[in-house]
Short mmCIF file of C-alpha atoms in Angstrom, two decimals:
data_model
loop_
_atom_site.label_atom_id
_atom_site.label_comp_id
_atom_site.label_asym_id
_atom_site.label_seq_id
_atom_site.Cartn_x
_atom_site.Cartn_y
_atom_site.Cartn_z
CA MET A 1 10.91 -13.85 26.17
CA SER A 2 7.24 -12.79 26.06
CA ASN A 3 6.32 -9.49 24.42
CA ASN A 4 3.33 -7.88 26.13
CA LEU A 5 2.86 -5.54 23.17
CA LEU A 6 1.05 -8.36 21.33
CA VAL A 7 -2.05 -8.13 23.48
CA LEU A 8 -2.59 -4.40 22.82
CA PRO A 9 -4.16 -4.74 19.32
CA LEU A 10 -6.92 -6.70 21.12
CA LEU A 11 -6.96 -4.85 24.43
CA ILE A 12 -7.20 -1.31 22.98
CA PRO A 13 -10.36 -1.90 20.87
CA LEU A 14 -11.85 -4.03 23.67
CA CYS A 15 -11.43 -1.26 26.26
CA THR A 16 -12.60 1.31 23.72
CA ALA A 17 -15.74 -0.72 23.01
CA VAL A 18 -16.56 -1.08 26.71
CA LEU A 19 -16.11 2.66 27.26
CA LEU A 20 -18.33 3.43 24.25
CA LEU A 21 -21.18 1.36 25.70
CA PHE A 22 -21.66 4.13 28.27
CA LEU A 23 -21.61 6.96 25.72
CA ASN A 24 -24.41 5.91 23.36
CA ASN A 25 -26.21 9.29 23.53
CA ARG A 26 -23.06 11.41 23.12
CA ILE A 27 -22.37 11.00 19.42
CA ILE A 28 -19.49 13.47 19.00
CA LEU A 29 -17.65 11.98 21.97
CA GLN A 30 -18.21 8.47 20.59
CA ARG A 31 -16.60 9.50 17.31
CA TRP A 32 -13.55 10.97 19.03
CA VAL A 33 -13.08 8.00 21.36
CA SER A 34 -13.47 5.52 18.49
CA MET A 35 -10.94 7.27 16.29
CA ILE A 36 -8.42 7.71 19.12
CA GLY A 37 -8.70 4.00 19.92
CA ILE A 38 -8.04 3.00 16.32
CA LEU A 39 -5.11 5.41 15.97
CA LEU A 40 -3.56 4.01 19.16
CA GLY A 41 -3.96 0.54 17.69
CA ALA A 42 -2.25 1.68 14.50
CA VAL A 43 0.73 3.01 16.48
CA VAL A 44 1.04 -0.31 18.35
CA SER A 45 0.80 -2.23 15.07
CA CYS A 46 3.60 -0.08 13.58
CA CYS A 47 5.77 -0.86 16.60
CA LEU A 48 5.07 -4.58 16.19
CA VAL A 49 6.03 -4.50 12.53
CA MET A 50 9.31 -2.78 13.36
CA GLN A 51 10.07 -5.23 16.19
CA VAL A 52 9.41 -8.23 13.97
CA ARG A 53 11.67 -6.72 11.30
CA SER A 54 14.56 -6.25 13.73
CA GLU A 55 14.12 -9.18 16.16
CA GLY A 56 12.06 -11.82 14.35
CA ALA A 57 8.67 -13.24 15.33
CA GLN A 58 7.31 -11.95 18.64
CA VAL A 59 5.53 -14.27 21.09
CA LEU A 60 3.38 -13.74 24.19
CA HIS A 61 2.65 -16.70 26.51
CA MET A 62 -0.37 -15.62 28.52
CA GLY A 63 0.01 -16.35 32.23
CA GLY A 64 3.52 -17.69 31.68
CA TRP A 65 2.23 -21.07 30.47
CA LEU A 66 4.69 -22.53 27.99
CA PRO A 67 3.50 -24.25 24.78
CA PRO A 68 1.66 -26.40 24.02
CA TYR A 69 -0.30 -25.36 27.14
CA GLY A 70 -2.01 -22.05 27.69
CA ILE A 71 -2.91 -19.19 25.37
CA VAL A 72 -0.23 -17.93 23.00
CA PHE A 73 -0.17 -14.91 20.68
CA VAL A 74 2.34 -14.76 17.84
CA ALA A 75 3.26 -11.89 15.53
CA ASP A 76 5.38 -12.88 12.56
CA MET A 77 5.72 -10.43 9.67
CA PHE A 78 2.58 -11.79 7.95
CA ALA A 79 0.33 -11.27 10.99
CA ALA A 80 1.95 -7.93 11.90
CA LEU A 81 1.46 -6.46 8.41
CA LEU A 82 -2.18 -7.55 8.33
CA THR A 83 -2.81 -6.05 11.78
CA LEU A 84 -1.34 -2.73 10.62
CA THR A 85 -3.42 -2.81 7.41
CA THR A 86 -6.53 -3.54 9.50
CA ALA A 87 -5.91 -0.41 11.58
CA ILE A 88 -5.55 1.73 8.43
CA VAL A 89 -8.71 0.31 6.86
CA ALA A 90 -10.66 0.70 10.11
CA ALA A 91 -9.61 4.35 10.48
CA CYS A 92 -10.76 5.17 6.94
CA CYS A 93 -14.06 3.28 7.26
CA LEU A 94 -14.72 4.97 10.60
CA LEU A 95 -14.03 8.41 9.14
CA TYR A 96 -16.45 7.65 6.30
CA SER A 97 -19.04 6.50 8.86
CA PHE A 98 -19.14 9.90 10.53
CA GLY A 99 -20.99 11.45 7.60
CA SER A 100 -22.88 8.46 6.25
CA ILE A 101 -24.02 5.99 8.91
CA GLY A 102 -26.75 8.19 10.45
CA GLU A 103 -27.43 9.29 14.01
CA GLU A 104 -29.97 6.52 14.67
CA ARG A 105 -27.36 3.81 14.15
CA GLU A 106 -24.76 5.83 16.06
CA ARG A 107 -27.09 5.93 19.08
CA HIS A 108 -27.70 2.18 18.86
CA TYR A 109 -24.14 1.07 19.60
CA TYR A 110 -22.64 1.20 16.11
CA TYR A 111 -19.23 2.28 17.43
CA PRO A 112 -18.95 -0.38 20.18
CA PHE A 113 -19.77 -3.14 17.68
CA PHE A 114 -17.23 -1.64 15.26
CA GLN A 115 -14.56 -1.93 17.96
CA PHE A 116 -15.60 -5.44 19.03
CA LEU A 117 -15.26 -6.53 15.41
CA LEU A 118 -11.67 -5.25 15.40
CA VAL A 119 -10.98 -7.31 18.54
CA GLY A 120 -12.01 -10.44 16.64
CA VAL A 121 -10.09 -9.54 13.48
CA ASN A 122 -6.83 -8.69 15.27
CA GLY A 123 -7.17 -11.70 17.54
CA SER A 124 -7.58 -13.99 14.54
CA PHE A 125 -4.39 -12.63 12.99
CA LEU A 126 -2.33 -12.87 16.18
CA THR A 127 -3.53 -16.03 17.92
CA GLY A 128 -1.21 -19.04 17.96
CA ASP A 129 -3.70 -21.83 18.63
CA LEU A 130 -6.80 -23.15 16.88
CA PHE A 131 -9.23 -22.88 19.79
CA ASN A 132 -8.56 -19.18 20.26
CA LEU A 133 -8.81 -18.74 16.51
CA PHE A 134 -12.36 -20.09 16.87
CA VAL A 135 -13.05 -17.72 19.79
CA CYS A 136 -11.78 -14.69 17.85
CA PHE A 137 -13.81 -15.74 14.80
CA GLU A 138 -16.93 -15.81 16.97
CA VAL A 139 -16.23 -12.38 18.47
CA MET A 140 -15.83 -11.02 14.94
CA LEU A 141 -18.97 -12.78 13.65
CA ILE A 142 -21.23 -11.78 16.54
CA SER A 143 -20.18 -8.16 16.00
CA SER A 144 -20.86 -8.50 12.28
CA TYR A 145 -24.35 -9.90 13.00
CA ALA A 146 -25.15 -6.76 14.98
CA LEU A 147 -23.67 -4.43 12.35
CA ILE A 148 -25.40 -6.07 9.40
CA VAL A 149 -28.85 -5.85 11.02
CA LEU A 150 -28.39 -2.39 12.59
CA GLY A 151 -31.20 -0.25 11.19
CA GLY A 152 -33.71 -3.06 11.00
CA THR A 153 -34.92 -2.77 7.39
CA GLN A 154 -36.75 -5.75 5.92
CA ARG A 155 -33.88 -6.50 3.55
CA GLN A 156 -31.33 -6.36 6.37
CA LEU A 157 -33.37 -8.75 8.51
CA ARG A 158 -33.73 -11.23 5.63
CA GLU A 159 -30.06 -11.18 4.71
CA THR A 160 -28.97 -11.28 8.36
CA LEU A 161 -30.95 -14.47 8.91
CA LYS A 162 -29.20 -16.13 5.96
CA TYR A 163 -25.81 -14.81 7.07
CA ILE A 164 -26.28 -16.07 10.64
CA LEU A 165 -27.45 -19.53 9.53
CA ILE A 166 -24.46 -20.00 7.23
CA ASN A 167 -22.01 -18.91 9.92
CA ILE A 168 -23.65 -21.09 12.57
CA LEU A 169 -23.15 -24.05 10.24
CA SER A 170 -19.52 -23.16 9.55
CA SER A 171 -18.83 -22.53 13.24
CA THR A 172 -20.32 -25.92 14.14
CA LEU A 173 -18.03 -27.58 11.60
CA PHE A 174 -15.13 -25.54 13.01
CA VAL A 175 -15.74 -26.86 16.53
CA ALA A 176 -15.98 -30.41 15.16
CA ALA A 177 -12.71 -30.02 13.25
CA VAL A 178 -10.95 -28.63 16.34
CA ALA A 179 -12.25 -31.54 18.43
CA TYR A 180 -11.15 -34.11 15.87
CA VAL A 181 -7.65 -32.72 15.48
CA TYR A 182 -7.23 -32.54 19.26
CA GLY A 183 -8.44 -36.11 19.59
CA VAL A 184 -5.94 -37.33 16.99
CA VAL A 185 -2.76 -35.41 17.95
CA GLY A 186 -3.51 -34.09 21.45
CA THR A 187 -2.72 -30.39 20.96
CA LEU A 188 -4.21 -27.23 19.46
CA ASN A 189 -1.09 -25.03 19.49
CA MET A 190 -0.40 -24.31 15.80
CA ALA A 191 3.38 -24.69 16.02
CA ASP A 192 3.08 -27.90 18.04
CA LEU A 193 0.43 -29.20 15.63
CA SER A 194 2.83 -28.67 12.74
CA LEU A 195 5.46 -30.84 14.45
CA ARG A 196 3.08 -33.62 15.45
CA ILE A 197 1.30 -33.85 12.11
CA ALA A 198 4.68 -33.95 10.35
CA GLU A 199 5.67 -36.86 12.61
CA ALA A 200 2.37 -38.66 12.03
CA GLY A 201 2.63 -38.37 8.24
CA GLN A 202 -0.28 -38.46 5.80
CA GLY A 203 -3.18 -40.58 7.00
CA THR A 204 -6.84 -40.91 6.13
CA ILE A 205 -8.02 -39.30 9.36
CA LEU A 206 -5.70 -36.30 9.05
CA THR A 207 -6.68 -35.85 5.41
CA VAL A 208 -10.38 -35.78 6.36
CA ILE A 209 -9.64 -33.25 9.14
CA ALA A 210 -7.68 -31.08 6.69
CA LEU A 211 -10.59 -31.12 4.23
CA LEU A 212 -12.98 -30.21 7.05
CA PHE A 213 -10.87 -27.17 7.91
CA MET A 214 -10.78 -26.31 4.21
CA ILE A 215 -14.59 -26.34 4.03
CA VAL A 216 -14.93 -24.24 7.20
CA PHE A 217 -12.48 -21.52 6.19
CA SER A 218 -13.66 -21.53 2.56
CA LEU A 219 -17.21 -20.79 3.77
CA LYS A 220 -15.93 -17.92 5.89
CA ALA A 221 -13.67 -16.58 3.11
CA GLY A 222 -16.22 -16.92 0.30
CA LEU A 223 -13.96 -19.33 -1.61
CA PHE A 224 -16.23 -21.26 -4.01
CA LEU A 225 -18.89 -21.46 -1.23
CA PHE A 226 -19.68 -17.76 -1.63
CA PHE A 227 -23.44 -17.99 -2.29
CA TRP A 228 -24.16 -16.04 0.91
CA LEU A 229 -21.86 -13.11 0.16
CA PRO A 230 -23.46 -11.01 -2.64
CA GLY A 231 -26.80 -10.65 -0.85
CA SER A 232 -25.45 -10.23 2.67
CA TYR A 233 -22.94 -7.55 1.69
CA SER A 234 -25.64 -5.59 -0.19
CA ALA A 235 -27.90 -5.17 2.83
CA PRO A 236 -26.09 -2.84 5.30
CA PRO A 237 -24.98 0.78 4.67
CA ALA A 238 -21.87 1.41 2.58
CA ALA A 239 -19.58 2.12 5.56
CA ILE A 240 -20.34 -1.29 7.07
CA THR A 241 -20.06 -3.05 3.71
CA ALA A 242 -16.67 -1.41 3.12
CA LEU A 243 -15.45 -2.74 6.48
CA PHE A 244 -16.81 -6.23 5.74
CA ALA A 245 -15.37 -6.38 2.22
CA ALA A 246 -11.95 -5.25 3.42
CA LEU A 247 -11.68 -7.46 6.53
CA LEU A 248 -14.11 -10.36 6.98
CA THR A 249 -13.29 -12.50 3.96
CA LYS A 250 -9.60 -11.71 4.51
CA VAL A 251 -9.71 -13.28 7.97
CA GLY A 252 -11.05 -16.48 6.41
CA LEU A 253 -8.30 -16.35 3.80
CA TYR A 254 -5.69 -15.74 6.49
CA ALA A 255 -6.93 -18.82 8.36
CA LEU A 256 -6.70 -20.90 5.18
CA ILE A 257 -3.18 -19.66 4.44
CA ARG A 258 -1.93 -20.17 7.98
CA THR A 259 -3.52 -23.61 8.31
CA PHE A 260 -2.23 -24.99 5.03
CA THR A 261 1.25 -23.51 5.16
CA LEU A 262 1.95 -24.18 8.84
CA ILE A 263 -0.20 -27.05 10.10
CA PHE A 264 -1.09 -29.15 7.07
CA HIS A 265 1.94 -28.86 4.82
CA THR A 266 1.48 -29.82 1.20
CA ASP A 267 4.20 -32.48 1.76
CA GLN A 268 1.95 -34.24 4.29
CA ILE A 269 -1.57 -33.46 3.05
CA ASP A 270 -2.00 -32.96 -0.70
CA VAL A 271 -4.70 -30.31 -1.10
CA GLN A 272 -3.21 -28.23 -3.91
CA ASN A 273 -5.53 -29.67 -6.56
CA TRP A 274 -8.52 -28.81 -4.38
CA PHE A 275 -7.36 -25.22 -4.09
CA GLN A 276 -6.67 -25.05 -7.82
CA TRP A 277 -10.18 -26.07 -8.85
CA MET A 278 -11.84 -24.00 -6.14
CA ALA A 279 -9.83 -20.95 -7.22
CA ILE A 280 -10.79 -21.47 -10.87
CA ALA A 281 -14.48 -21.93 -10.04
CA THR A 282 -14.51 -18.89 -7.73
CA MET A 283 -12.87 -16.60 -10.29
CA LEU A 284 -15.14 -17.78 -13.13
CA LEU A 285 -18.40 -17.61 -11.15
CA GLY A 286 -17.40 -14.26 -9.68
CA ALA A 287 -16.68 -12.96 -13.18
CA PHE A 288 -20.10 -14.08 -14.43
CA GLY A 289 -21.75 -12.27 -11.52
CA ALA A 290 -19.74 -9.08 -12.09
CA VAL A 291 -20.98 -8.75 -15.68
CA ALA A 292 -24.53 -10.03 -15.13
CA TYR A 293 -25.88 -7.29 -12.85
CA ASP A 294 -26.71 -3.61 -13.23
CA ASP A 295 -26.72 -3.01 -9.47
CA ILE A 296 -23.45 -1.33 -8.46
CA ARG A 297 -23.45 -3.05 -5.06
CA ARG A 298 -23.81 -6.51 -6.59
CA ILE A 299 -21.02 -5.81 -9.09
CA MET A 300 -18.65 -4.74 -6.31
CA ASN A 301 -19.61 -7.78 -4.21
CA TYR A 302 -18.73 -10.14 -7.05
CA ASN A 303 -15.41 -8.34 -7.40
CA VAL A 304 -14.76 -9.39 -3.78
CA VAL A 305 -15.45 -12.98 -4.84
CA ILE A 306 -13.01 -12.76 -7.77
CA SER A 307 -10.23 -11.47 -5.50
CA VAL A 308 -10.81 -14.38 -3.09
CA GLY A 309 -10.31 -16.82 -5.97
CA PHE A 310 -7.20 -14.96 -7.07
CA LEU A 311 -5.68 -15.24 -3.60
CA ALA A 312 -6.54 -18.95 -3.43
CA MET A 313 -4.39 -19.35 -6.52
CA GLY A 314 -1.34 -18.67 -4.34
CA LEU A 315 -2.24 -21.57 -2.05
CA ALA A 316 -2.69 -23.86 -5.06
CA VAL A 317 0.78 -22.98 -6.38
CA SER A 318 2.54 -22.59 -2.98
CA SER A 319 5.89 -21.48 -4.43
CA LYS A 320 7.92 -18.61 -2.96
CA ASP A 321 6.78 -16.19 -5.68
CA ALA A 322 3.15 -17.22 -5.29
CA LEU A 323 3.12 -16.88 -1.49
CA ASP A 324 4.92 -13.52 -1.68
CA GLY A 325 2.20 -12.54 -4.15
CA VAL A 326 -0.50 -13.69 -1.74
CA VAL A 327 0.85 -11.44 1.02
CA PHE A 328 1.32 -8.45 -1.30
CA TYR A 329 -2.07 -8.84 -2.96
CA LEU A 330 -3.85 -9.44 0.36
CA ILE A 331 -2.55 -6.14 1.75
CA HIS A 332 -3.46 -4.35 -1.48
CA ASP A 333 -6.92 -5.93 -1.59
CA MET A 334 -7.79 -4.89 1.97
CA LEU A 335 -7.00 -1.27 1.13
CA ALA A 336 -8.46 -1.29 -2.37
CA LYS A 337 -11.75 -2.99 -1.43
CA ALA A 338 -12.34 -0.50 1.38
CA LEU A 339 -11.66 2.29 -1.14
CA LEU A 340 -13.95 0.72 -3.77
CA PHE A 341 -16.90 0.35 -1.42
CA ILE A 342 -16.49 3.82 0.06
CA LEU A 343 -16.53 5.32 -3.43
CA GLY A 344 -19.42 3.05 -4.41
CA GLY A 345 -21.40 4.33 -1.43
CA LEU A 346 -20.70 7.93 -2.43
CA ILE A 347 -21.77 7.22 -6.03
CA VAL A 348 -25.08 5.72 -4.84
CA GLN A 349 -25.59 8.69 -2.50
CA ALA A 350 -24.90 11.19 -5.29
CA SER A 351 -27.04 9.34 -7.85
CA GLY A 352 -29.93 8.46 -5.58
CA THR A 353 -29.93 4.95 -7.04
CA ALA A 354 -27.78 1.80 -7.21
CA SER A 355 -28.87 0.96 -10.77
CA LEU A 356 -26.33 1.71 -13.49
CA LYS A 357 -29.16 2.33 -15.98
CA GLN A 358 -30.40 5.30 -13.97
CA MET A 359 -27.00 6.93 -13.38
CA GLY A 360 -25.03 9.40 -15.44
CA GLY A 361 -23.40 12.81 -15.55
CA LEU A 362 -21.72 12.76 -12.14
CA ILE A 363 -18.36 13.83 -13.58
CA ARG A 364 -19.66 17.41 -13.90
CA SER A 365 -20.45 17.71 -10.21
CA TYR A 366 -17.83 15.34 -8.79
CA PRO A 367 -14.71 15.25 -10.98
CA LEU A 368 -12.46 14.28 -8.05
CA MET A 369 -14.70 11.35 -7.15
CA GLY A 370 -14.61 10.22 -10.78
CA GLY A 371 -10.83 10.37 -10.89
CA LEU A 372 -10.50 8.42 -7.65
CA PHE A 373 -12.87 5.71 -8.90
CA PHE A 374 -10.98 5.40 -12.18
CA ILE A 375 -7.68 4.95 -10.30
CA THR A 376 -9.36 2.39 -8.02
CA GLY A 377 -10.58 0.37 -11.00
CA LEU A 378 -7.10 0.29 -12.53
CA ALA A 379 -5.53 -0.70 -9.21
CA ILE A 380 -7.96 -3.56 -8.52
CA ALA A 381 -7.56 -4.87 -12.06
CA GLY A 382 -3.78 -4.95 -11.56
CA ILE A 383 -2.78 -2.26 -14.04
CA PRO A 384 0.71 -0.81 -13.34
CA PRO A 385 1.92 1.28 -11.62
CA PHE A 386 -0.78 0.86 -8.95
CA SER A 387 -0.72 -1.46 -5.92
CA GLY A 388 -2.59 -4.37 -7.51
CA PHE A 389 0.09 -5.00 -10.12
CA PRO A 390 3.03 -6.30 -7.99
CA GLY A 391 0.92 -8.90 -6.18
CA LYS A 392 -0.73 -10.13 -9.37
CA PHE A 393 2.61 -10.23 -11.14
CA LEU A 394 4.14 -12.38 -8.38
CA LEU A 395 1.12 -14.71 -8.34
CA LEU A 396 1.17 -15.14 -12.11
CA ARG A 397 4.94 -15.60 -12.19
CA GLY A 398 4.60 -18.27 -9.53
CA GLY A 399 1.77 -19.97 -11.42
CA LEU A 400 3.60 -20.00 -14.74
CA GLY A 401 6.86 -21.05 -13.07
CA GLU A 402 5.14 -24.09 -11.52
CA GLN A 403 3.35 -24.85 -14.84
CA TYR A 404 -0.17 -23.99 -13.67
CA TYR A 405 -1.01 -22.67 -17.12
CA GLY A 406 -4.79 -23.13 -16.98
CA LEU A 407 -5.07 -21.51 -13.56
CA SER A 408 -2.89 -18.59 -14.68
CA ALA A 409 -5.00 -18.11 -17.82
CA VAL A 410 -8.21 -17.97 -15.76
CA ALA A 411 -6.57 -15.48 -13.37
CA LEU A 412 -5.60 -13.22 -16.28
CA ALA A 413 -9.08 -13.48 -17.81
CA SER A 414 -10.73 -12.65 -14.47
CA SER A 415 -8.52 -9.55 -14.18
CA LEU A 416 -9.86 -8.35 -17.52
CA ILE A 417 -13.42 -8.95 -16.30
CA VAL A 418 -12.66 -6.94 -13.16
CA LEU A 419 -11.37 -4.08 -15.32
CA TYR A 420 -14.43 -4.26 -17.59
CA SER A 421 -16.92 -4.32 -14.69
CA LEU A 422 -15.37 -1.34 -12.90
CA ILE A 423 -14.87 0.73 -16.06
CA ARG A 424 -18.53 0.00 -16.83
CA ILE A 425 -19.51 1.50 -13.46
CA PHE A 426 -17.28 4.50 -14.16
CA ALA A 427 -18.77 5.07 -17.63
CA CYS A 428 -22.39 4.69 -16.52
CA ALA A 429 -22.08 6.76 -13.34
CA PHE A 430 -19.84 9.61 -14.46
CA TRP A 431 -20.47 10.03 -18.18
CA GLY A 432 -23.68 10.35 -20.14
CA GLU A 433 -26.65 12.57 -19.32
CA ARG A 434 -28.64 12.95 -16.15
CA THR A 435 -32.12 11.45 -16.21
CA GLU A 436 -35.07 13.80 -15.78
CA THR A 437 -35.89 12.38 -12.34
CA ARG A 438 -32.42 13.18 -11.04
CA GLU A 439 -31.84 16.76 -12.04
CA GLN A 440 -31.21 17.75 -8.42
CA ILE A 441 -27.94 16.02 -7.56
CA PRO A 442 -27.39 15.77 -3.77
CA VAL A 443 -24.51 17.89 -2.54
CA ILE A 444 -21.76 15.72 -1.02
CA PRO A 445 -19.25 17.77 0.98
CA ASN A 446 -15.58 17.46 0.07
CA LYS A 447 -14.74 16.13 3.54
CA SER A 448 -16.68 12.96 2.67
CA LEU A 449 -13.95 12.18 0.15
CA LEU A 450 -11.12 12.36 2.73
CA PRO A 451 -11.03 8.61 3.53
CA ALA A 452 -11.13 7.81 -0.19
CA ILE A 453 -8.30 10.25 -0.86
CA ALA A 454 -6.19 8.73 1.93
CA LEU A 455 -6.71 5.19 0.65
CA SER A 456 -6.05 6.30 -2.95
CA LEU A 457 -2.72 7.80 -1.90
CA LEU A 458 -1.79 4.49 -0.26
CA VAL A 459 -2.83 2.50 -3.34
CA ILE A 460 -0.71 4.78 -5.54
CA GLY A 461 2.19 4.92 -3.06
CA ILE A 462 2.38 1.15 -2.64
CA GLY A 463 2.42 0.76 -6.40
CA PHE A 464 5.21 3.26 -6.98
CA GLY A 465 7.10 2.07 -3.89
CA SER A 466 6.54 -1.63 -4.60
CA GLU A 467 10.26 -2.46 -4.43
CA TYR A 468 10.45 -1.07 -0.88
CA VAL A 469 7.17 -2.74 0.16
CA TYR A 470 8.37 -6.05 -1.29
CA GLY A 471 11.27 -6.02 1.18
CA TRP A 472 8.71 -6.34 3.99
CA VAL A 473 6.37 -8.65 2.09
CA SER A 474 9.20 -11.05 1.28
CA LEU A 475 9.88 -11.52 5.00
CA ALA A 476 6.25 -12.56 5.45
CA GLY A 477 6.48 -14.90 2.45
CA ASP A 478 9.61 -16.52 3.91
CA VAL A 479 7.64 -17.62 6.99
CA LEU A 480 4.90 -19.14 4.81
CA VAL A 481 7.39 -21.06 2.66
CA GLN A 482 9.61 -22.10 5.58
CA PRO A 483 7.46 -22.17 8.76
CA ALA A 484 10.40 -23.42 10.87
CA ASP A 485 11.08 -19.84 12.03
CA TYR A 486 7.51 -19.50 13.31
CA MET A 487 7.72 -22.87 15.08
CA ASP A 488 11.10 -22.04 16.59
CA ALA A 489 9.87 -18.69 17.94
CA VAL A 490 6.90 -20.36 19.66
CA LEU A 491 8.51 -23.57 20.90
CA ARG A 492 12.08 -22.58 21.73
CA SER A 493 11.25 -21.55 25.29
CA ARG A 494 9.79 -24.85 26.39
#
């Protein structure tokens, strides 16, 4: 039976965005409408999570067309949890935007593009076929093009050009991969693809198609092919960067995880070694970048790269522990990266510079901000009892259990680099003496810290309540290890 609730995480931000297009000169009203839309989406996402918990995966066949025909949306526990996390991250980033994005950007359709981006993100999580995954990716990317260039500085224009060219290339490869897989097996429905590829067995053509999808989604996720990310994510304001760091690469990772646990099983297409070496290279190169720069934005961007490599480790191992760890760490990383970039933006605002060498002494004026950043650094590094620890523990236990000793060692070493890089920011920004050129510290109102406080409470709460959270995460991991439940939910009605 179809569940119409599944279309609301797309329909609510879409309708909100259309309404906001007519309110571009009424800034206060835009803020209220945007926040109400996101909160409504969060309520719907909560309901979806509860329904999936009690009834299993939820399916919506648009127009009544049964699979493999027509458009299908599917919410298993993995997709439902990510949709809920997206709503939480979006609400916090939007709240931070109110005091930081500037009226000029607000008048030039910042809020509609924000909502359109959420349409693409939620659609990518909930779609059940590859063509609509491509469509939702494009909605998300087109919105991100507008957000990254909004403001029109020279640096933004330069980085936007690079960002657009890379994504045009990856989207072209995506279309080619979709065409090839349809030509070979005659369907694009993910559940139906899983059945047909399993029946076809491993072949040269299917292996090439699988590698093509790996390249496409790795480009979008910043896995090994991340050369575009550090510059592009440094160009826009902090509120936009926080949204990008929390969501955009995670959609690419979600696509990789869904594709290579559901469609191209490791039994049929052996890609684990590829993921292993790409994960190792991503973590190592990200670690080098995190210690090489004195620019706080660059350091945080390379921390995004390291986390992408860490999550790819779960795909390389593909055991139950590792895939549970992927789900847990993915949820943590969406929250923690939004928190990190919001605090990073506040530090740059308070210091008047992004250079660590010119910072210092902020702890006297902003002790709460310093405490929140310290907690964030510990959480992202995976120090107990914060939210990063359970996911990293599961990933490492899975890696060691499957005898991926080298990969596990690199993952541990990269965690230490993450801790070092973030503690270095903390020490340079909050301790030491103010420089003579910065004696007048800008006054940042306490309300600017509200989104950071909310995310910090979640990071702490998930860590202390990890046993309860794992009960939900394990249900998502079950679907990744045994995708038969997903396939049965989609195909049983035909």
